[in-house]
Coordinates of C-alpha atoms and ligand atoms in Angstrom, one line a residue:
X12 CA 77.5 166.3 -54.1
X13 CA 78.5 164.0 -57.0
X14 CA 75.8 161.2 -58.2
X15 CA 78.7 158.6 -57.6
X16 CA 79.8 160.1 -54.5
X17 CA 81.3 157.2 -52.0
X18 CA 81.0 154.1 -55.1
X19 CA 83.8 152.3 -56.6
X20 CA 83.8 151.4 -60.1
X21 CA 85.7 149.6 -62.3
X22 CA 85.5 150.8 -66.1
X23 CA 87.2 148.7 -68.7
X24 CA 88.9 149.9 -71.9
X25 CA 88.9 153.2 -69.9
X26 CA 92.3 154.3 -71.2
X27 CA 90.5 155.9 -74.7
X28 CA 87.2 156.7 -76.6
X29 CA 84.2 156.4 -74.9
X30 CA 85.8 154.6 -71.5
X31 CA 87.9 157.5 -71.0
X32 CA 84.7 160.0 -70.9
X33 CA 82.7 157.5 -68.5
X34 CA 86.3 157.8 -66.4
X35 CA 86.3 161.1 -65.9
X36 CA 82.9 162.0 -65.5
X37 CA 82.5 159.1 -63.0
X38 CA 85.5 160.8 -61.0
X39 CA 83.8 164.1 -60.7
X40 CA 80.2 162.8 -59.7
X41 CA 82.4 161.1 -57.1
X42 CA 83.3 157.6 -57.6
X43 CA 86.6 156.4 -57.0
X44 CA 87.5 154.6 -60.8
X45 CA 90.2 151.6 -61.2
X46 CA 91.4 152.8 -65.0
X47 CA 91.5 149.7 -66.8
X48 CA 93.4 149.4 -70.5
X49 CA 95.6 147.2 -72.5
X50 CA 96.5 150.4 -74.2
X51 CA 96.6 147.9 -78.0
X52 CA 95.6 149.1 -81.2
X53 CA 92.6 149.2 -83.1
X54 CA 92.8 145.8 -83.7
X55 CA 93.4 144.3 -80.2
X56 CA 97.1 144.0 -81.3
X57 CA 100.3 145.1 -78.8
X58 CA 100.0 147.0 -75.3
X59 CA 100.6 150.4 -74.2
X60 CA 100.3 151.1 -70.1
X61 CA 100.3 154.9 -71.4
X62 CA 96.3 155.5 -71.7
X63 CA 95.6 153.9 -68.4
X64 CA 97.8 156.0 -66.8
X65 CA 97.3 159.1 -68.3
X66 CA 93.7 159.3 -67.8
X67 CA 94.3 158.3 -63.8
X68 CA 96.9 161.2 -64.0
X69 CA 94.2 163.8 -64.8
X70 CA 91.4 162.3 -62.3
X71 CA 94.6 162.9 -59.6
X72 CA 95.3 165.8 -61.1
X73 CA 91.7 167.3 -60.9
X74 CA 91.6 166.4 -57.4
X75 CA 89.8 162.8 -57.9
X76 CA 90.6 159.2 -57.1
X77 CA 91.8 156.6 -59.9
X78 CA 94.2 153.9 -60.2
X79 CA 95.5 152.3 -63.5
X80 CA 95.3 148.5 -64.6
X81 CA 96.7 147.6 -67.6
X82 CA 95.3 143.7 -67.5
X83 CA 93.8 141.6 -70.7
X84 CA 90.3 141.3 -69.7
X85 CA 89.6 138.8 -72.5
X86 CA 92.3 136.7 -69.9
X87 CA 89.9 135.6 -67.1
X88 CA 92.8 136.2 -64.9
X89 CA 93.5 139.6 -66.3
X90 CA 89.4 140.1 -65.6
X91 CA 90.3 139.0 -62.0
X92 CA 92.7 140.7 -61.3
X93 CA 90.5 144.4 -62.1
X94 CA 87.8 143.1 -59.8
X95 CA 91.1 143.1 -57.0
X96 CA 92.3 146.2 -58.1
X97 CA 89.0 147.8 -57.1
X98 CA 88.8 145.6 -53.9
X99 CA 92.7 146.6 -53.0
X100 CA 92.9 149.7 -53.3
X101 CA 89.6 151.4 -52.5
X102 CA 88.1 148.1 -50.4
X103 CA 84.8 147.7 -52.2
X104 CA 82.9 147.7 -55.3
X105 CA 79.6 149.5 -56.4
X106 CA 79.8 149.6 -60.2
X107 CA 81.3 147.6 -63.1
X108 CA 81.5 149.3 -66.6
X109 CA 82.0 146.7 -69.2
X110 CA 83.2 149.4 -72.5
X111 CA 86.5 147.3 -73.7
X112 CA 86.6 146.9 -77.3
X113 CA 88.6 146.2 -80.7
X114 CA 87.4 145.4 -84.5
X115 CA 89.0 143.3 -86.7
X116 CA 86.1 143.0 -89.5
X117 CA 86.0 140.8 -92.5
X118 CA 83.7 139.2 -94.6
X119 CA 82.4 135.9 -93.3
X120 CA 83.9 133.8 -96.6
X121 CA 87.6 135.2 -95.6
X122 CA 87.4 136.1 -91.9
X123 CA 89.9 134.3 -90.6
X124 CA 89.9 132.4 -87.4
X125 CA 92.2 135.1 -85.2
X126 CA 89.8 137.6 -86.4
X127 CA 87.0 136.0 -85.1
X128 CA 88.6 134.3 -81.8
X129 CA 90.2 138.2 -80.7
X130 CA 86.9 139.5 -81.0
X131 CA 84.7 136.8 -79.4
X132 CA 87.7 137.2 -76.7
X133 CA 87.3 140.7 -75.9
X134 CA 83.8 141.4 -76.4
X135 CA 82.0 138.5 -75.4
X136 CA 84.5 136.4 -73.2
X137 CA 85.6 139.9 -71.6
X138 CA 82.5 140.9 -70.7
X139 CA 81.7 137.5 -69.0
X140 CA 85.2 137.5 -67.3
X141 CA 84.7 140.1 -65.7
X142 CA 80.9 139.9 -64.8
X143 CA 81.4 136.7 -63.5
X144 CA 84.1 137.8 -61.1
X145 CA 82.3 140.5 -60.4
X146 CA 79.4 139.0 -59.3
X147 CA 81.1 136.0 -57.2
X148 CA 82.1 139.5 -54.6
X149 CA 78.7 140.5 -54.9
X150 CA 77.0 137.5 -54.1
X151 CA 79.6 137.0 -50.6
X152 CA 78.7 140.5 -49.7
X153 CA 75.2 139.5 -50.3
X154 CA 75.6 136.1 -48.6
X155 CA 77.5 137.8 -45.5
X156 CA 74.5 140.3 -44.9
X157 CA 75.7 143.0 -46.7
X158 CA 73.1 143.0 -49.3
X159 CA 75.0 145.4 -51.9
X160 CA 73.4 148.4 -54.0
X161 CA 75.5 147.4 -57.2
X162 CA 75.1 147.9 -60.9
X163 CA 76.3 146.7 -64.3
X164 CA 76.4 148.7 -67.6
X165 CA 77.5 146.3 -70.3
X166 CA 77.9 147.8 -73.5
X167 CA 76.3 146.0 -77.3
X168 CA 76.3 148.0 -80.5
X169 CA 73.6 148.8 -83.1
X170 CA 75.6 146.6 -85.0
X171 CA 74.5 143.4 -83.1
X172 CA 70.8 144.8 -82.1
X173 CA 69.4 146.8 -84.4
X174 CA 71.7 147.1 -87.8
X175 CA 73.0 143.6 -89.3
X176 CA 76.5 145.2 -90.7
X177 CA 78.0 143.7 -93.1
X178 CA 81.5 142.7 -92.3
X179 CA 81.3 142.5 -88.9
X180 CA 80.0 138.7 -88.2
X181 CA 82.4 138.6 -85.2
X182 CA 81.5 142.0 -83.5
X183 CA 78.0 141.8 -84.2
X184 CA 77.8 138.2 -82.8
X185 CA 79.5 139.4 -80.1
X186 CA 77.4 142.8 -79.0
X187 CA 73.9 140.4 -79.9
X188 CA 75.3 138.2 -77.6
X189 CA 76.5 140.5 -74.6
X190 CA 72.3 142.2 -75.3
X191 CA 71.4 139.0 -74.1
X192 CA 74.3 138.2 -71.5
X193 CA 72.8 141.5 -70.1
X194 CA 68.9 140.1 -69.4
X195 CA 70.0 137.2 -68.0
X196 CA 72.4 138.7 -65.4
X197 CA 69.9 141.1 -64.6
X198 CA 67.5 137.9 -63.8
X199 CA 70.2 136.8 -62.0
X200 CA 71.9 139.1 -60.1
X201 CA 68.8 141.2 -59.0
X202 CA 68.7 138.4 -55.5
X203 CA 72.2 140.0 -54.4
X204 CA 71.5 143.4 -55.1
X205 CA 72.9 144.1 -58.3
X206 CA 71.2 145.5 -61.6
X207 CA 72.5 145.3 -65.1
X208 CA 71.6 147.7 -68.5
X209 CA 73.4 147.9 -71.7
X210 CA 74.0 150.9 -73.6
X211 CA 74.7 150.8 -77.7
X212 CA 76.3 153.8 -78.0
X213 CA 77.3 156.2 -81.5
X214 CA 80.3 158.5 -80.8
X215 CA 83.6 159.9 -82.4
X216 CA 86.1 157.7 -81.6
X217 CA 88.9 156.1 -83.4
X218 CA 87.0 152.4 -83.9
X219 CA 84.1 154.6 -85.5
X220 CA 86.7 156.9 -87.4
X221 CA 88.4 153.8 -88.7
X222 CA 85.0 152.7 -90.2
X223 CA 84.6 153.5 -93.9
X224 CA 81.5 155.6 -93.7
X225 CA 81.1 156.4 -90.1
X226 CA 83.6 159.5 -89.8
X227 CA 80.9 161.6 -92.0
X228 CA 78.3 160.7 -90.0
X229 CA 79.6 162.5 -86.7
X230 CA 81.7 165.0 -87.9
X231 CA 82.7 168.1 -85.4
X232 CA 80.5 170.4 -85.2
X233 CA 80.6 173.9 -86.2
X234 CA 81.7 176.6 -84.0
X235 CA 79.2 177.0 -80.9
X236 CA 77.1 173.8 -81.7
X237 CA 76.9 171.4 -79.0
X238 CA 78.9 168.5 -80.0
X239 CA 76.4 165.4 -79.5
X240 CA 78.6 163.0 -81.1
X241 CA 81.9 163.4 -78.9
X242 CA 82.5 160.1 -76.3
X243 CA 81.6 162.2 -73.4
X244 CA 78.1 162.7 -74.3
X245 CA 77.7 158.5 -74.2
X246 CA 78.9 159.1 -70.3
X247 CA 75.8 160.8 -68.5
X248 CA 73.6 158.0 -68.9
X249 CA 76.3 155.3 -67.9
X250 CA 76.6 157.3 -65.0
X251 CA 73.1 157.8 -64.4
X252 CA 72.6 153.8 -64.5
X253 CA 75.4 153.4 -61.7
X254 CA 74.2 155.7 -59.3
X255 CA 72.7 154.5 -56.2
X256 CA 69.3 156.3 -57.1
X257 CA 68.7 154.2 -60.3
X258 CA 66.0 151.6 -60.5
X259 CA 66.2 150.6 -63.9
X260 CA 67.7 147.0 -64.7
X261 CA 67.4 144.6 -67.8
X262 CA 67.4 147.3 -70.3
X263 CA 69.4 148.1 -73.2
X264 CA 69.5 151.6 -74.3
X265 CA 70.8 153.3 -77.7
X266 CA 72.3 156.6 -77.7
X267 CA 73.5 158.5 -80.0
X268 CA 73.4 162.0 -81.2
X269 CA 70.8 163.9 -78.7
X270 CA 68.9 160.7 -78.7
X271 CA 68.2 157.5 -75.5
X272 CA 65.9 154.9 -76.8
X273 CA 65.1 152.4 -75.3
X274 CA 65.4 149.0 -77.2
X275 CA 63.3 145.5 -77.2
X276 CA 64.2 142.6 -78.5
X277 CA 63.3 139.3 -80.2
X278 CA 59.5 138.8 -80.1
X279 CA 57.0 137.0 -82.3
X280 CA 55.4 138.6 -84.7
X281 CA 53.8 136.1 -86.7
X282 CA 52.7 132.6 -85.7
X283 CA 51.3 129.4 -88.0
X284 CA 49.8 126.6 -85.6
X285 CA 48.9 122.7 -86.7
X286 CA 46.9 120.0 -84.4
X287 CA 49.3 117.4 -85.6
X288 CA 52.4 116.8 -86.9
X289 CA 54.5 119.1 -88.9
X290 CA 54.4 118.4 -92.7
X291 CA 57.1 120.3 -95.0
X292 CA 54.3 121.5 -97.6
X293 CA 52.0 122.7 -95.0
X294 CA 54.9 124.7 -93.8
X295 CA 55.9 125.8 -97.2
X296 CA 52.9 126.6 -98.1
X297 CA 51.9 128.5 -94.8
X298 CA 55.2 130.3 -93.0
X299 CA 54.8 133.7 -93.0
X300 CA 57.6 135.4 -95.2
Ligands
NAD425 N1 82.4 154.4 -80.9 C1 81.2 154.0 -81.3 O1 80.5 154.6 -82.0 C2 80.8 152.6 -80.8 C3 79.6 152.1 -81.3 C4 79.1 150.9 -80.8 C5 79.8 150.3 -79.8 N2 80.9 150.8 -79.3 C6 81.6 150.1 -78.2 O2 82.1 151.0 -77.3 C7 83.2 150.5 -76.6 C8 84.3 151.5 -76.6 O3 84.7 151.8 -77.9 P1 85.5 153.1 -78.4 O4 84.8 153.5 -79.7 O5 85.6 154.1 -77.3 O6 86.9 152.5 -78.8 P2 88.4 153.0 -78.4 O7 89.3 152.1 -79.3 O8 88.5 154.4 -78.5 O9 88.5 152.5 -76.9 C9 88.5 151.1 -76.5 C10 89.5 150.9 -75.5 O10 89.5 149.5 -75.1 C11 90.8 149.1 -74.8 N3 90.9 147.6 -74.9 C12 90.7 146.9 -76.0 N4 90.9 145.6 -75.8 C13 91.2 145.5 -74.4 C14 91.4 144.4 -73.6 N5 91.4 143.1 -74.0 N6 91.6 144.7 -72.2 C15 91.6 146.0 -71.8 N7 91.4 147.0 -72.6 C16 91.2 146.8 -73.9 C17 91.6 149.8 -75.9 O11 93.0 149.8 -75.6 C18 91.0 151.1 -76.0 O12 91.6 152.1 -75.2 C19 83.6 149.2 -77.4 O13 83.0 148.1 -76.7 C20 82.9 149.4 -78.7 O14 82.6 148.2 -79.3 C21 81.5 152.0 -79.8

């Protein structure tokens, strides 16, 4: 008995990295997984249907069930058109796994504009795309009387939620702003059945080895050691928030290393009041640094 057994999910950017691991571990707790990946570069640039593929030909291969889409999901019809691979092919859907991702950092005084749009695209825009379509199934089911048991696992960054990084205005923006795409869908979406977490994950992969820095941080480890930073260690909780048994929704977790923590956002922390109306010295004088 797998904790995905009998679920359908859809798992973006699933062709590499972190996707891949949530893939295959998905396939062996059970689930039946449409592959999705554009198969680009780092950068979002080009398409390769290879990755998708590949990783469907070992689920197969190991006895599971897969199917490959190579779709754009920053294209809301590319989005669409995972939602009706899931819906074609295995006649339902359970579980969305929003993971797609590319860098293309800068400085804010030369990022350029294509280096901003791409990433807004596919983090941001991607992630709405395909919650959105998504949701619109879940919400007939729900609407028809079949009130489904569905969840969402979007996916920030540290870089976004909890470390300002320099020279990545674009991503960061992007993950801050997919945090908070994540609350509101769970207020949202809870009515038809449907909860939604976030995960900021750490791991080995070729965005974090590209990163100047990053590489040290996670190197292998030695012989025997367990390896905490590989992708597949990011996959046990993604698939612990799809499964059927999971209550949890609204949350956004980190992980990294041997470590799940769970995060909370914007709050106050410090308030000045007035009776009247605001007066620039007062405030000068009084705002809490
Ligand atoms: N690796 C980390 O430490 C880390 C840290 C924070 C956040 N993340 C996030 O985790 C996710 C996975 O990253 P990764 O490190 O595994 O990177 P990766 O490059 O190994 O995998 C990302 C995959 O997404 C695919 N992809 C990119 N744009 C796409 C599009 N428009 N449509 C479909 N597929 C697309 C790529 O082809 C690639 O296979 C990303 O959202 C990334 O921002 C990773």
């Amino acid at each position: 008995m797998g904790i995905l057994d009998g679920r359908v999910a859809v798992i973006t950017g699933a062709g590499r990295g972190i996707g891949r691991e949530h893939a295959l571990l998905f396939a062996r707790e059970g689930a039946a997984v449409v592959v999705n990946d554009l198969g680009g570069s780092n950068t979002g640039d080009g398409s390769d249907s290879g990755p998708a593929h590949e990783v469907v030909a070992e689920i197969v291969a190991a006895g599971g069930r897969a199917v490959a889409n190579t779709a754009n999901i920053a294209e809301w019809n590319g989005a669409a058109s995972v939602i009706r691979s899931a819906l074609d092919e295995f006649g339902r859907l359970d579980v969305l796994v929003n993971n797609a991702g590319i860098l293309r950092d800068a400085f804010i005084a030369g990022m350029t504009e294509s280096q901003w749009d791409a990433v807004i695209a596919v983090h941001l825009k991607g992630h709405f795309s395909m919650l959105r379509h998504a949701a619109q199934y879940w919400k007939d089911q729900s609407k028809a009387g079949e009130q489904p048991t569905a969840a969402v696992i979007n996916t920030a960054s540290g870089s976004g939620v909890t470390l300002p990084n320099a020279g990545q205005a674009n991503y960061g923006a992007a993950k801050a702003a997919i945090a908070a795409l994540t609350l509101i869908a769970a207020e949202e979406l809870e009515r038809y059945g449907v909860r939604v977490n976030a995960i900021a994950p750490i791991a080995r992969t070729r965005l974090t080895l590209a990163t100047p820095g990053m590489g040290a941080l996670m190197a292998e480890p030695e012989d025997g050691e367990p390896d905490l930073f590989a992708p597949a260690n990011i996959a046990p909780l993604v698939a612990y928030l799809a499964s059927e048994k999971c209550p949890l929704t609204g949350r956004v977790y980190a992980v990294q290393g041997g470590a799940i923590s769970l995060l909370k956002g914007w709050h106050d922390i410090a308030t000045i009041e007035t009776d009247t109306v605001w007066d620039v010295d007062d405030i000068a004088q009084r705002l809490p640094s």
